Amino acid sequence: MKPAIEIKNLGKQYMLQEAPPYIALRDVISQPLKKLFNPAASKVNTFWALQDINLRIEPGERVGIIGRNGAGKSTLLKIISRITPPSTGEAFIRGRVGSLLEVGTGFHPELTGRENIYLNGSILGLKKAEINRQLEAIIDFSGVEKFIDSPLKHYSSGMQLRLAFSVAAHLEPEILLIDEVLAVGDLEFQKKCLGKMEEVSKKDGRTILFVSHNMSYITSLCSKAMLLDKGKLTETGTPVDIINSYISSLSENKSQNNKENNNHSSPVKFISIKAFNTEGVQSDSFSSDKSFKIEMQYSVLEEGHIIWLGYNIFNNQGVNIFDTHSIQTAEYNTPHAVGEYVACATIPGNLFNTGVYFIGCAAFNHLKQTIHFHQKDALAINIYDRFDVTNARGMSPGDFPGVIRPLLKWQIEKI
Amino acid sequence: MEQPLTHITPPGRFSTGIREIWQYRELFYFFTWRDIKVKYKQTTLGFLWAILQPLGMMLLFTLLFSKTWKTDTGPLNYPLFVLSGLILWNLFSSSVSHAGESMIQHAGIIRKIYFPRMIIPGSAVLVSLFDFLMGLLIFIVFCLVYKQPLHWYSLPFFMAGIILVLLAGFGAGTFLSALNVKYRDFRYTIPFLLQVLFFSAQVIYPLSVVKQPWLVNLLALNPVNGAIELFRAGLTGGPVNYSLVLTGLAATILILLTGIYYFRKTEAYFADIA
């Protein structure tokens, strides 16, 4: 069977301009004058959002695309969905492409829900006959039957979203492109959508290309993953492998930057920070039910300092989940001797929700108001769910809300 | 089952893309349907609004030109003369201005979904055609009121005039819509351009009042002149100034080709700059 998506030497170049990409006619007229007086000002920089992309995706594969912001993930989806053309190379797409780059595109507040289904459906590439056939199912899935003949402007934003998702979920393209759409909507509906998506992809053998920052979606939905870095496809493999190398590339970059930040006059120097699983093997990815250890190494160059150690932990939205200090150690009250040390904190299992977390470390003393070093975001780790063990998720599919996800003791008694 | 194959390459040679528009004809229909529906829903006076504007203009010009400055409009009385010109002019001007603004208005969709972009200015022109048909109904009513006979043989003349206006409006509209995406301040010139074209067309005055032949030739470049000529000749059964019509047709073809060529040449990058 021929691949569903075949991409050869694909590249996309953008012009970088200081001004917005569109221009005003007055600039076109005044530009030559400016150039005359300041030739350097109008130099146009270009950059490659994507470069030398080669890939084959077989029909029925569900591929997650991972990478930092600006790595070119969305540009790739835009080229495959033909919103923007490539600058070099070519792509062969076999089958109809449906994109969920944005749901609800083309919704009009003055039209009724039913009218918007037709409009939105045809924008997303459905034929009128297909919409007729699916209309009942779409209305049913959206859960807004009662209001389906009133104008959209009377809907709550949640209802509009449900309707939009519902149309999108009933697209039947052979290739489905999804870009972070699951991050919206209420939980119940999200579950419904994720379930629907798994259903169509597994049952009908649909090809899915999925861009998300939520690593747990990638692991649960995709059969394969690709890592994009600065516009280049650096790795292809199983979701877990790719996520691991993504995470380690994140922390490598951070700690390299941080080494240079060491304060030269400080009596305490940062050496390294690493994470280890319960078997003592260094790793960046941990199952949510397992505990893991964070170790930092540092060296003390002067006698007589009382040094506190600490970690601060942030999620990928930049929320400070918690800080932890070395309070129950002998060194909390007594000075360090000169030498190299390793400080280790154990993070219990069933504490974090799934996702990427950034860990910073510091040596300091609040009483003396000194900070010897503070390495921000020195380490990135990924917490994922394994499906063969019990964790705080229970049997709930999809995104589990909440900043942390502790496993609590529950009791139910009849009264 | 053989899947449809899409081959994506960097923008290449020019093509009109008409085949693809045909594939997307349902979307074309839905865009047009939506705009008409919304327009007539939003204003309670919807339909009335589409006809009040030309009627008001007709009244104003009739007062000015048939009472104050006597104007010879041949076999047509002035109200019918000016109304026939006005509805055709409105078709042209609303095609140009709506199509011209349409790409910017749809920037949100353009950035997210692929479809042949020319559907957008195209459906804006069709919406204007719908308004025109409303105006035409009123015009027919006025013909009955003023006992102006209507013949079947007028129909091909009417059609030719309307098609000429539509093609010119679509050509200028697509050209302006593409320019508008690229040069955001270009839109401010549209009302001015339209005003110049309005006074250079034989809407409120007959071209026979222009005595200099060179000026007539210059004004003939405005396609609306030829279109109105055809329309009014059909109405009265009078002679047609064919040199006027042919010049207008030539100008229309030129505008159309330029518009489509420029639009197709820039459309690949609309999503990047819109």
XYZ file of C-alpha atoms in Angstrom, chain A residues 1-2 10 12 14 21-28 78-97 99 101-102 105-106 108 110-112 115-116 118-119 122-129 131 151 174, chain B residues 1-11 20 23-35 37-39 41-42 108-115 117 179-186 188-189 267-274:
114
model
C 0.000 0.000 0.000
C 1.216 3.449 -0.838
C 10.313 19.866 2.027
C 9.518 26.529 4.063
C 9.809 32.964 5.668
C 4.283 41.090 7.126
C 1.734 43.037 5.174
C 2.810 46.476 4.167
C 1.283 49.819 3.609
C 1.417 51.441 0.243
C 2.945 54.520 1.835
C 5.928 52.359 2.862
C 6.407 51.156 -0.685
C -0.259 24.041 7.373
C 1.667 22.816 4.365
C 0.022 19.397 4.436
C -3.387 21.030 4.640
C -2.386 23.384 1.794
C -3.004 26.572 3.741
C 0.473 27.736 2.869
C 2.754 26.448 0.093
C 6.238 25.045 0.674
C 9.278 26.898 -0.653
C 11.109 23.763 -1.734
C 10.429 20.065 -2.119
C 7.154 18.294 -2.559
C 4.536 16.276 -0.749
C 2.134 13.581 -1.892
C -1.056 13.243 0.059
C -3.272 10.248 -0.627
C -6.777 10.762 0.616
C -8.897 13.642 1.773
C -7.311 15.843 4.418
C -7.810 19.621 9.593
C -6.418 23.446 13.116
C -9.177 25.491 14.586
C -14.018 28.299 11.733
C -16.588 30.298 9.831
C -21.635 33.079 12.152
C -26.599 35.423 13.182
C -27.204 31.968 11.754
C -28.914 29.175 13.652
C -27.357 26.542 9.509
C -23.919 26.799 11.056
C -23.971 23.218 7.121
C -21.700 26.207 6.734
C -18.770 22.650 4.041
C -15.839 24.836 5.056
C -14.241 21.768 6.622
C -14.736 19.889 3.375
C -17.961 17.940 3.829
C -20.359 17.600 0.937
C -23.940 18.684 1.493
C -25.181 15.123 1.114
C -23.920 16.679 6.148
C -29.229 31.885 16.327
C -8.765 9.694 5.440
C -10.441 2.142 -3.486
C -8.084 4.637 -5.085
C -7.577 7.646 -2.867
C -7.475 11.113 -4.388
C -3.843 12.151 -4.721
C -2.787 15.671 -3.863
C 0.612 16.793 -4.993
C 1.886 19.763 -3.024
C 4.693 21.790 -4.584
C 6.032 25.325 -4.342
C 3.887 27.784 -6.308
C -10.785 23.463 -8.630
C -14.863 21.032 -7.208
C -15.562 23.411 -4.369
C -18.850 24.692 -5.807
C -20.787 23.719 -2.670
C -18.584 25.897 -0.520
C -19.064 28.696 -3.055
C -22.790 28.248 -2.677
C -22.651 28.191 1.121
C -20.572 31.356 1.346
C -23.007 33.182 -0.913
C -26.010 31.746 0.889
C -24.588 32.759 4.267
C -23.890 36.347 3.245
C -29.014 35.221 4.682
C -27.073 37.240 7.235
C -27.608 40.452 5.330
C -31.571 38.736 8.703
C -29.563 41.474 10.344
C -9.501 34.155 9.906
C -10.716 31.401 7.632
C -7.881 31.854 5.147
C -5.328 31.220 7.850
C -6.961 27.987 8.907
C -8.615 26.218 6.018
C -7.611 25.598 2.437
C -10.041 26.181 -0.420
C -9.435 31.601 -2.493
C -3.931 44.353 -3.275
C -5.755 44.942 -0.015
C -4.176 41.896 1.595
C -0.743 43.057 0.606
C -1.101 46.796 1.026
C -3.412 47.441 3.926
C -3.913 51.114 3.201
C -5.065 50.492 -0.327
C -8.864 53.909 1.455
C -8.515 54.571 -2.235
C -2.984 33.876 -3.340
C -0.514 31.198 -2.233
C 0.882 33.618 0.319
C -2.391 35.053 1.631
C -2.279 32.731 4.631
C 1.204 33.982 5.512
C 0.370 37.666 5.357
C -3.370 37.911 5.987
